[in-house]
mmCIF file with all atom_site columns, C-alpha atoms in Angstrom:
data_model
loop_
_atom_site.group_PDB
_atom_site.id
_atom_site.type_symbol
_atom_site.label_atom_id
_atom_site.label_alt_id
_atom_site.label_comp_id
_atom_site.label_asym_id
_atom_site.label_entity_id
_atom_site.label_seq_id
_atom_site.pdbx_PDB_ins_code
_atom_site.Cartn_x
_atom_site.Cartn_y
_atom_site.Cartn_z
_atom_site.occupancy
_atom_site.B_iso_or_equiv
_atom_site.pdbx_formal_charge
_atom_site.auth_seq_id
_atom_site.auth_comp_id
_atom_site.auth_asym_id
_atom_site.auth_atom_id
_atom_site.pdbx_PDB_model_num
ATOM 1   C CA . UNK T 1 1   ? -2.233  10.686  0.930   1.00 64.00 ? 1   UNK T CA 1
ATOM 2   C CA . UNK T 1 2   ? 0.916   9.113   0.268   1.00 84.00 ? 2   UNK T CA 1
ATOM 3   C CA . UNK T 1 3   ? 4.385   10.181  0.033   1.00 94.00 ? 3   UNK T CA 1
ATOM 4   C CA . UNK T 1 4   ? 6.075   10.139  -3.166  1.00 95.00 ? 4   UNK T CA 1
ATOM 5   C CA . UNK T 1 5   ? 10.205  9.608   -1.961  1.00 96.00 ? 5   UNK T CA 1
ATOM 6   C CA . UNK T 1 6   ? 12.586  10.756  -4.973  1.00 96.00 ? 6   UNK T CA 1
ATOM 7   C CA . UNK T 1 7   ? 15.901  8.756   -5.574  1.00 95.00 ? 7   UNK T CA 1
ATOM 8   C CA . UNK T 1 8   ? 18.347  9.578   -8.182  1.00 92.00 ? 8   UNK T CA 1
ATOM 9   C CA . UNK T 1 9   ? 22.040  8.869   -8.493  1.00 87.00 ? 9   UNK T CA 1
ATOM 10  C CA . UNK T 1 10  ? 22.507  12.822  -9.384  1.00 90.00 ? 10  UNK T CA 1
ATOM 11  C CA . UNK T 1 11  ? 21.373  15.196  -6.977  1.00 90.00 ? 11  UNK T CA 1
ATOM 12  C CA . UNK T 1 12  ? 20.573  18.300  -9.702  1.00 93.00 ? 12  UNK T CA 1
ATOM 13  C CA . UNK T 1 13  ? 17.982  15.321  -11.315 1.00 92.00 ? 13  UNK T CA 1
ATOM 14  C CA . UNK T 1 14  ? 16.275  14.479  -8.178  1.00 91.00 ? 14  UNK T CA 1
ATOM 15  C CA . UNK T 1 15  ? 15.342  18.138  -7.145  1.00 92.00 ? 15  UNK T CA 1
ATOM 16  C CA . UNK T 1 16  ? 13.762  18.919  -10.920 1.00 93.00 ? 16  UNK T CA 1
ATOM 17  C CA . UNK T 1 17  ? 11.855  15.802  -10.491 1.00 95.00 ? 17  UNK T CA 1
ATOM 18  C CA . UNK T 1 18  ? 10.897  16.863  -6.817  1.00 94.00 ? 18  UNK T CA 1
ATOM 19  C CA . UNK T 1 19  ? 9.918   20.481  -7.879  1.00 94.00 ? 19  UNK T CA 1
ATOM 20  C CA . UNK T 1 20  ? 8.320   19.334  -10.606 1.00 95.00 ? 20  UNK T CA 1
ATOM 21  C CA . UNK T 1 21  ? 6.017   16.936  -8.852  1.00 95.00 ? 21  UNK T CA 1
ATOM 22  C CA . UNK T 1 22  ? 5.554   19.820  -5.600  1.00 94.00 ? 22  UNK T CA 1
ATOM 23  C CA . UNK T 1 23  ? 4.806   22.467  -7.929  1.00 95.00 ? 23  UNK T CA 1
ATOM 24  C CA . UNK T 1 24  ? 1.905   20.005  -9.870  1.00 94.00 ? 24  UNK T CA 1
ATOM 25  C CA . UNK T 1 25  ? 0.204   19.116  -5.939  1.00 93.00 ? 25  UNK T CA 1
ATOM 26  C CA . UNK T 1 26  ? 2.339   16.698  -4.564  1.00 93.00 ? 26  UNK T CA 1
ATOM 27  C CA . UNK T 1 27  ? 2.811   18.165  -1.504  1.00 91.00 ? 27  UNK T CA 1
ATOM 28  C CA . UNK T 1 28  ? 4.339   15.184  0.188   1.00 93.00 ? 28  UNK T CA 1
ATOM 29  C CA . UNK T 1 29  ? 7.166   14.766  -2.058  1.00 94.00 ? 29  UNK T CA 1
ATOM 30  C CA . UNK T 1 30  ? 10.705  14.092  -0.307  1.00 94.00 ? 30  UNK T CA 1
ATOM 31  C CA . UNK T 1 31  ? 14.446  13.814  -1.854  1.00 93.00 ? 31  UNK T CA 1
ATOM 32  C CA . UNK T 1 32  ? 16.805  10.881  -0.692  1.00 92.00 ? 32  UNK T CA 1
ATOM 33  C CA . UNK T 1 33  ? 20.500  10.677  -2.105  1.00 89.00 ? 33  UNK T CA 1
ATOM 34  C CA . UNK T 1 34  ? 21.275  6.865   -1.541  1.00 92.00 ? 34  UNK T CA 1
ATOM 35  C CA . UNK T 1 35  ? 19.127  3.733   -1.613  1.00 92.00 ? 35  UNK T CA 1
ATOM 36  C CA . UNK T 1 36  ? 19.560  3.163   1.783   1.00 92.00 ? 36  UNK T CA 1
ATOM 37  C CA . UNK T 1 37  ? 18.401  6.404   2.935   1.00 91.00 ? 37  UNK T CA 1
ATOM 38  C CA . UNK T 1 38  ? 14.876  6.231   0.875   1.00 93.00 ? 38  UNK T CA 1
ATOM 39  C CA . UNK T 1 39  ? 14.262  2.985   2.641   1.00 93.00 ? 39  UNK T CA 1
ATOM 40  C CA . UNK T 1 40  ? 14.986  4.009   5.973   1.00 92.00 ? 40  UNK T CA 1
ATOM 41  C CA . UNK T 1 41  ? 12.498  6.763   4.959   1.00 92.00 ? 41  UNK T CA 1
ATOM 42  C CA . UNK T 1 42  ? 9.937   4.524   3.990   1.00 92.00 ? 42  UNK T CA 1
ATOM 43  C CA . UNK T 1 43  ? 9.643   2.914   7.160   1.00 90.00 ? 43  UNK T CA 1
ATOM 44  C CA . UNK T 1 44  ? 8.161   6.536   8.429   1.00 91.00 ? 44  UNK T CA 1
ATOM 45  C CA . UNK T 1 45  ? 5.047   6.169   6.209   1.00 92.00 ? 45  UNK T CA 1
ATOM 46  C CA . UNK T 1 46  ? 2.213   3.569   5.471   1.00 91.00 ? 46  UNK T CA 1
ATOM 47  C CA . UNK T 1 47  ? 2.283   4.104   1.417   1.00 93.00 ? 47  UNK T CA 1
ATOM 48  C CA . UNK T 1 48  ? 3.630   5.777   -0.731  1.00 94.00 ? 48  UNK T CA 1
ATOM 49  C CA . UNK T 1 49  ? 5.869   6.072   -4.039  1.00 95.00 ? 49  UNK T CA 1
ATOM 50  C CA . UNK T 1 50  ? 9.232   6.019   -5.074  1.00 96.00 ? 50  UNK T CA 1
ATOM 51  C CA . UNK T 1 51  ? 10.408  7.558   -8.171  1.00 96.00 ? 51  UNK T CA 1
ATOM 52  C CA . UNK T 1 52  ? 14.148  5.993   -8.598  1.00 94.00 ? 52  UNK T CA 1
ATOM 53  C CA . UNK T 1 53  ? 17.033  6.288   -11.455 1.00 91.00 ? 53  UNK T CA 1
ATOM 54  C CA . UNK T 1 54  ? 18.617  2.395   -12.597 1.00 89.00 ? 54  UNK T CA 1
ATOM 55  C CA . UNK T 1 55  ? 21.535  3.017   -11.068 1.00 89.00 ? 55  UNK T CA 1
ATOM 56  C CA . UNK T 1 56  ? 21.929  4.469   -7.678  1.00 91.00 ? 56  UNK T CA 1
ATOM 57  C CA . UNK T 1 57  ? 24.965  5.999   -5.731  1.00 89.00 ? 57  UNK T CA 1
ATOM 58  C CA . UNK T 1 58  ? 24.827  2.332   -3.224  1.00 90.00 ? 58  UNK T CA 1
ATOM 59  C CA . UNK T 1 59  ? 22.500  -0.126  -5.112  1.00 91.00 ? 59  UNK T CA 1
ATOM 60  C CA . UNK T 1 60  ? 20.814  -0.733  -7.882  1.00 90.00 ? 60  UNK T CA 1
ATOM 61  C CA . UNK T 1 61  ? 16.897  0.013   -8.531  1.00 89.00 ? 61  UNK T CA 1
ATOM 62  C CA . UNK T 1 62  ? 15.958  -4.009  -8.327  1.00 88.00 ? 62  UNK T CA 1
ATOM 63  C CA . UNK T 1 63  ? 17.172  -4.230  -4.714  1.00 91.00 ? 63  UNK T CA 1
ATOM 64  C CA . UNK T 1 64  ? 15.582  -1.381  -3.961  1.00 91.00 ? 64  UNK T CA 1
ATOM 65  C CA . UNK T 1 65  ? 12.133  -2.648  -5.367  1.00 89.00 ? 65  UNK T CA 1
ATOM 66  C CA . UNK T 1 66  ? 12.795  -5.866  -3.502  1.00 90.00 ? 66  UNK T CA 1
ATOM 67  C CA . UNK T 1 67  ? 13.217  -4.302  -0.436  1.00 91.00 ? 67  UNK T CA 1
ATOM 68  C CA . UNK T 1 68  ? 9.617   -1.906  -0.414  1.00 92.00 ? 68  UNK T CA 1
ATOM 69  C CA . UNK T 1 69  ? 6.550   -2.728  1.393   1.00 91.00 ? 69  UNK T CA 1
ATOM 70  C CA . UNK T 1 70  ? 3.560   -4.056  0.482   1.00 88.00 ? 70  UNK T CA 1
ATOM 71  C CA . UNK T 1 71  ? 2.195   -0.486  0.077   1.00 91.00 ? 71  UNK T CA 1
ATOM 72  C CA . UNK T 1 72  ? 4.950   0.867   -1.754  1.00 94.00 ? 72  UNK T CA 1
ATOM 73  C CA . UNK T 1 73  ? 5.479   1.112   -5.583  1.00 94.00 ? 73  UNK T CA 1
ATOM 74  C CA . UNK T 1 74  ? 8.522   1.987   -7.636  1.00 94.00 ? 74  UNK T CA 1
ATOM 75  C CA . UNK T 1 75  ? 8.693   3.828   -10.737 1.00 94.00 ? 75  UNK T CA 1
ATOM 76  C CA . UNK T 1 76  ? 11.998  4.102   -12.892 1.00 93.00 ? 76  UNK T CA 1
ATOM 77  C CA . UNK T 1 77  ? 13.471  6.676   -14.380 1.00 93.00 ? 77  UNK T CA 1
ATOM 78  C CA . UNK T 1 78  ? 16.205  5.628   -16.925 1.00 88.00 ? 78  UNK T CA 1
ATOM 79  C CA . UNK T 1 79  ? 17.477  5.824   -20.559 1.00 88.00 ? 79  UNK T CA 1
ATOM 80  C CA . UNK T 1 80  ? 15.610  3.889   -22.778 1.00 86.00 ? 80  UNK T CA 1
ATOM 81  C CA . UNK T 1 81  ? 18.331  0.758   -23.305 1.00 84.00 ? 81  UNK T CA 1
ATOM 82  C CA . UNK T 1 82  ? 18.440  1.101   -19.328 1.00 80.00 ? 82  UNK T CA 1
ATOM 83  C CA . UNK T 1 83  ? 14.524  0.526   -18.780 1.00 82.00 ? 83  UNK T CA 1
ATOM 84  C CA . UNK T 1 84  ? 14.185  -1.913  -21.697 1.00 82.00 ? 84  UNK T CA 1
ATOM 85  C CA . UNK T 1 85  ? 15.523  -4.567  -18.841 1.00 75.00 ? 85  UNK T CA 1
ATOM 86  C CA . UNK T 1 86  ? 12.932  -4.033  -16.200 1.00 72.00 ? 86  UNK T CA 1
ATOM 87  C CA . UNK T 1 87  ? 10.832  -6.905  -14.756 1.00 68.00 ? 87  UNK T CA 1
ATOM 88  C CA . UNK T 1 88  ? 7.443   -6.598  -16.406 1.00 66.00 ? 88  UNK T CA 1
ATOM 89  C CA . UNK T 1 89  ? 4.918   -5.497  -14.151 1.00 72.00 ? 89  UNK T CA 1
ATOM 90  C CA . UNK T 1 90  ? 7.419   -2.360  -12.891 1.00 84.00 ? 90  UNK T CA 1
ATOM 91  C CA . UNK T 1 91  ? 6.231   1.063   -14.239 1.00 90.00 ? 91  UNK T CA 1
ATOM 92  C CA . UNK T 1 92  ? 9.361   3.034   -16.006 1.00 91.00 ? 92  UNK T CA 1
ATOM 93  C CA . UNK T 1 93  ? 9.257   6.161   -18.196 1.00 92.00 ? 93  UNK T CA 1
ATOM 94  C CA . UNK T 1 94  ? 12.397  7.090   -20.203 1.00 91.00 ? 94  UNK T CA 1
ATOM 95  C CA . UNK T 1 95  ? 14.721  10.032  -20.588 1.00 90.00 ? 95  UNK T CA 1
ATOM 96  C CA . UNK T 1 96  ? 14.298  12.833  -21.565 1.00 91.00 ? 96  UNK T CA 1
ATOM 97  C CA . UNK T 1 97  ? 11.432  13.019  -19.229 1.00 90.00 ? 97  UNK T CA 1
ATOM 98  C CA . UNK T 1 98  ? 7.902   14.828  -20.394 1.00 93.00 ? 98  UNK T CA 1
ATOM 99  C CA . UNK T 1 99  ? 6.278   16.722  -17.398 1.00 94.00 ? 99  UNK T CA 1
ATOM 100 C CA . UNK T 1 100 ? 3.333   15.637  -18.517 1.00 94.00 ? 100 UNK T CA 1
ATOM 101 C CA . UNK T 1 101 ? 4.023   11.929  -18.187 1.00 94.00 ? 101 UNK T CA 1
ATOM 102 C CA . UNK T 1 102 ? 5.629   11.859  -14.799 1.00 95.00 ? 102 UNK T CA 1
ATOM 103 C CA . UNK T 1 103 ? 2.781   13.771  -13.170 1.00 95.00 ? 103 UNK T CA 1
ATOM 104 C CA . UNK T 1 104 ? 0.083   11.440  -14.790 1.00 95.00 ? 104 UNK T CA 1
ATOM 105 C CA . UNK T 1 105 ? 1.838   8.332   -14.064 1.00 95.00 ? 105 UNK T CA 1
ATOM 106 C CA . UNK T 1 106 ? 2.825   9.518   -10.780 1.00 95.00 ? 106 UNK T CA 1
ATOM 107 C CA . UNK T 1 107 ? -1.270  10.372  -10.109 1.00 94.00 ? 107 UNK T CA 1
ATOM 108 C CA . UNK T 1 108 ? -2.060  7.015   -11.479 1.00 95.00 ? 108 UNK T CA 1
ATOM 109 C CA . UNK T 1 109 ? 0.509   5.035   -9.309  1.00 94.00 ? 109 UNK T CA 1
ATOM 110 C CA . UNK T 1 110 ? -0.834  6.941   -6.093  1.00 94.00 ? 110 UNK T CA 1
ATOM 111 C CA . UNK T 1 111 ? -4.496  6.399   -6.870  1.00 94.00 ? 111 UNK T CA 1
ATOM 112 C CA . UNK T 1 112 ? -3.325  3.181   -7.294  1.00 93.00 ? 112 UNK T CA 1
ATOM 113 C CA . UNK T 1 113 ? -1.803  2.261   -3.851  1.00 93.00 ? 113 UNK T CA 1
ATOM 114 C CA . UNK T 1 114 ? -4.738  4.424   -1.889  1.00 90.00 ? 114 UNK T CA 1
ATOM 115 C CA . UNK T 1 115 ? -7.048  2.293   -3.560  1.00 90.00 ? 115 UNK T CA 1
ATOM 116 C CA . UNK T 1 116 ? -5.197  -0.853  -2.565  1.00 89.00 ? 116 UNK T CA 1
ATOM 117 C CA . UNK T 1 117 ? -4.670  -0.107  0.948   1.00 87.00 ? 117 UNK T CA 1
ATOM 118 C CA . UNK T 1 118 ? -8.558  0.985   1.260   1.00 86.00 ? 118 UNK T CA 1
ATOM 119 C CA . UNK T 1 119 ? -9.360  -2.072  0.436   1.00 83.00 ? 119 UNK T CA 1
ATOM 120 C CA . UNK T 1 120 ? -7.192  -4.261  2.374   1.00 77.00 ? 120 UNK T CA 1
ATOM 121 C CA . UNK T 1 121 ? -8.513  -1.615  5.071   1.00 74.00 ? 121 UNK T CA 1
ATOM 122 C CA . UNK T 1 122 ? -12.194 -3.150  4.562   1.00 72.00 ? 122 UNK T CA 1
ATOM 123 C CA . UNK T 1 123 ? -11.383 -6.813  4.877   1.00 68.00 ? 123 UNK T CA 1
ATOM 124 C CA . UNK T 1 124 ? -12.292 -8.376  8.199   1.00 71.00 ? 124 UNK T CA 1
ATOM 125 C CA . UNK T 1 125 ? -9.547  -9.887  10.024  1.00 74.00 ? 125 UNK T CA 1
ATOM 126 C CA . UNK T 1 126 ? -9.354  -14.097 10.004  1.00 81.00 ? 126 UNK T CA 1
ATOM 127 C CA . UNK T 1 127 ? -10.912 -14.980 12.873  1.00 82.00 ? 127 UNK T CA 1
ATOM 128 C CA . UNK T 1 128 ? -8.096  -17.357 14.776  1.00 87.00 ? 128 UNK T CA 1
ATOM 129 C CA . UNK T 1 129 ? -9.596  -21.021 15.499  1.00 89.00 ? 129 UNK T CA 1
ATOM 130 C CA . UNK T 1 130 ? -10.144 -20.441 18.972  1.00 90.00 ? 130 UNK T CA 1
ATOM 131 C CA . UNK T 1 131 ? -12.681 -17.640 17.829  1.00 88.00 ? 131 UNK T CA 1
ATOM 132 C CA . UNK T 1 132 ? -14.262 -20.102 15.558  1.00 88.00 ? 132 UNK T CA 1
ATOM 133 C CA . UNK T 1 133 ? -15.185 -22.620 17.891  1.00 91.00 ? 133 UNK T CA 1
ATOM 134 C CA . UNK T 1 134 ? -15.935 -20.016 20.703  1.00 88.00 ? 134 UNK T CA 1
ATOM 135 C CA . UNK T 1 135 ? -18.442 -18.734 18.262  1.00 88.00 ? 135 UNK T CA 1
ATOM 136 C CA . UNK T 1 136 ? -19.761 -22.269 17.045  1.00 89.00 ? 136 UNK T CA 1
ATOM 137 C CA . UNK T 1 137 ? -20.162 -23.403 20.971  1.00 91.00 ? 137 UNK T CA 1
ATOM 138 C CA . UNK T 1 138 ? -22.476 -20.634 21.281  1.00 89.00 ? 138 UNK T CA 1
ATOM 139 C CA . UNK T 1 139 ? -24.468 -21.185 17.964  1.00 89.00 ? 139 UNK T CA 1
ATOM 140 C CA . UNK T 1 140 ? -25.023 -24.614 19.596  1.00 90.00 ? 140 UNK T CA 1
ATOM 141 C CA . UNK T 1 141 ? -25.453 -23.136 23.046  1.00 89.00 ? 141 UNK T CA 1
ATOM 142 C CA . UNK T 1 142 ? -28.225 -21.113 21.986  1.00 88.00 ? 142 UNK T CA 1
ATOM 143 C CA . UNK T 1 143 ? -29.501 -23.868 19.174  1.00 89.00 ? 143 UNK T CA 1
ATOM 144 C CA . UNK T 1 144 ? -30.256 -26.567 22.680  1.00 89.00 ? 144 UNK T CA 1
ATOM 145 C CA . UNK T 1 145 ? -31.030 -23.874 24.847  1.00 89.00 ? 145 UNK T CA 1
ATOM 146 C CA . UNK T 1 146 ? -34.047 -22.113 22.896  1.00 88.00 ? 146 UNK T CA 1
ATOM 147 C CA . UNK T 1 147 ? -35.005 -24.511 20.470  1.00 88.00 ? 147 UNK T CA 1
ATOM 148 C CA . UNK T 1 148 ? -34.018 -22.617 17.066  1.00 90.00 ? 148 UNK T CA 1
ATOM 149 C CA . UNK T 1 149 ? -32.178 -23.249 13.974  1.00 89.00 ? 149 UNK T CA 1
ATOM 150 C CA . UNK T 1 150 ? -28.644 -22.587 13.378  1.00 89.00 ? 150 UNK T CA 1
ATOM 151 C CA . UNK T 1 151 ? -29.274 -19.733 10.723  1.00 88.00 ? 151 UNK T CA 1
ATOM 152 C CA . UNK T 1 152 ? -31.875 -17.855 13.925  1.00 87.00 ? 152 UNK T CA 1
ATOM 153 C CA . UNK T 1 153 ? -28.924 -18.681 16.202  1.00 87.00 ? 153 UNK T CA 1
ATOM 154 C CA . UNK T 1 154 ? -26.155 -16.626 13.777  1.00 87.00 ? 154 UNK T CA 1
ATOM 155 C CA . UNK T 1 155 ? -28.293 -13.930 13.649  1.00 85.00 ? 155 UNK T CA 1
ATOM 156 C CA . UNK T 1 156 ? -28.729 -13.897 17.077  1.00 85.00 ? 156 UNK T CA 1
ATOM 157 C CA . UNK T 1 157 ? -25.106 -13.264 18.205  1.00 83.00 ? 157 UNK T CA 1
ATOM 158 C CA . UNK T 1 158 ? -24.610 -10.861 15.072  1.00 81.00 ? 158 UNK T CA 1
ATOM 159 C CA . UNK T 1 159 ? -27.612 -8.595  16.454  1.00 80.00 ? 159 UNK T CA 1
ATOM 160 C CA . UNK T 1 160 ? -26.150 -9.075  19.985  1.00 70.00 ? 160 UNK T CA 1
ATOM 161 C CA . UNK T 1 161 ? -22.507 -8.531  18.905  1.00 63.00 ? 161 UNK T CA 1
ATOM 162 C CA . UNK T 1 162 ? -23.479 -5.053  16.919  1.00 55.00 ? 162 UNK T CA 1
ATOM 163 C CA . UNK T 1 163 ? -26.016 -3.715  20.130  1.00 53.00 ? 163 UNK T CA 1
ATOM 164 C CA . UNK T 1 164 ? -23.178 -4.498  22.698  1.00 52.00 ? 164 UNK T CA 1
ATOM 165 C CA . UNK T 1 165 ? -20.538 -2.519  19.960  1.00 49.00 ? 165 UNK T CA 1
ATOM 166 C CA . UNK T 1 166 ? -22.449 0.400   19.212  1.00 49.00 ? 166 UNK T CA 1
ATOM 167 C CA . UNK T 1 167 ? -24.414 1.213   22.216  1.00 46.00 ? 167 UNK T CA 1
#
């Protein structure tokens, strides 16, 4: 699961949005004061979600967006005039805040990034171009050698490959 990191310029704000999100399952819900501090917490975790205010005690919400990782969403917490500036494409919900909304979107967003990094998880790695013509000397190895086609030579390695993992 991923960690949801709260960041608001006033303290009293941050722990109501903290014990609201605890007290609706997300266990893995931590308060930062400054900017600074949320990123140097989000360099402890693989994904996660940050839940900021526009204006922070050291920075302002854009540099903090700029400066997350891949796996790493923000959403902002503002007044409405404040979030009507937001780069489209950033999730924002305005004050006063509705429970309901802030656990929903805060779901959503989380489902969201699992989902992303489980997939990126599935991808094979790019084989480097050494591995590629390592691999495409032996096709042709095997192609001379025993008299087959290239597709017979593929599945070959790919048989061998998986026996030689897995047993």
């Amino acid at each position: 699961m991923s960690i949801i990191i709260v960041v608001m310029p006033k303290v009293e704000d941050a722990k109501k949005i903290r014990r609201i999100l605890v007290n609706h399952g997300f266990t893995d819900t931590i308060f930062c004061p400054t900017g600074a501090g949320a990123l140097m917490e989000i360099n402890k975790y693989t994904s996660g979600l940050v839940v900021s205010g526009y204006r922070l005690s050291d920075m302002y919400y854009r540099e903090l967006s700029e400066n997350l990782p891949k796996y790493f969403d923000i959403l902002l917490i503002g007044s409405a005039s404040a979030v009507s500036d937001n780069p489209s494409g950033l999730m924002s919900l305005t004050t006063p805040l509705k429970v309901f909304d802030l656990v929903n979107t805060a779901a959503m967003m989380i489902l969201q990034i699992d989902r992303r990094l489980k997939q990126d998880k599935r991808k094979p790695k790019k084989r480097s171009e050494r591995e590629e013509i390592y691999i495409h000397n032996a096709i042709r190895l095997l192609m001379d050698r025993n008299n087959i086609s290239e597709e017979e030579a593929q599945c070959y390695i790919q048989t061998g490959s998986y026996k030689q993992f897995y047993f």
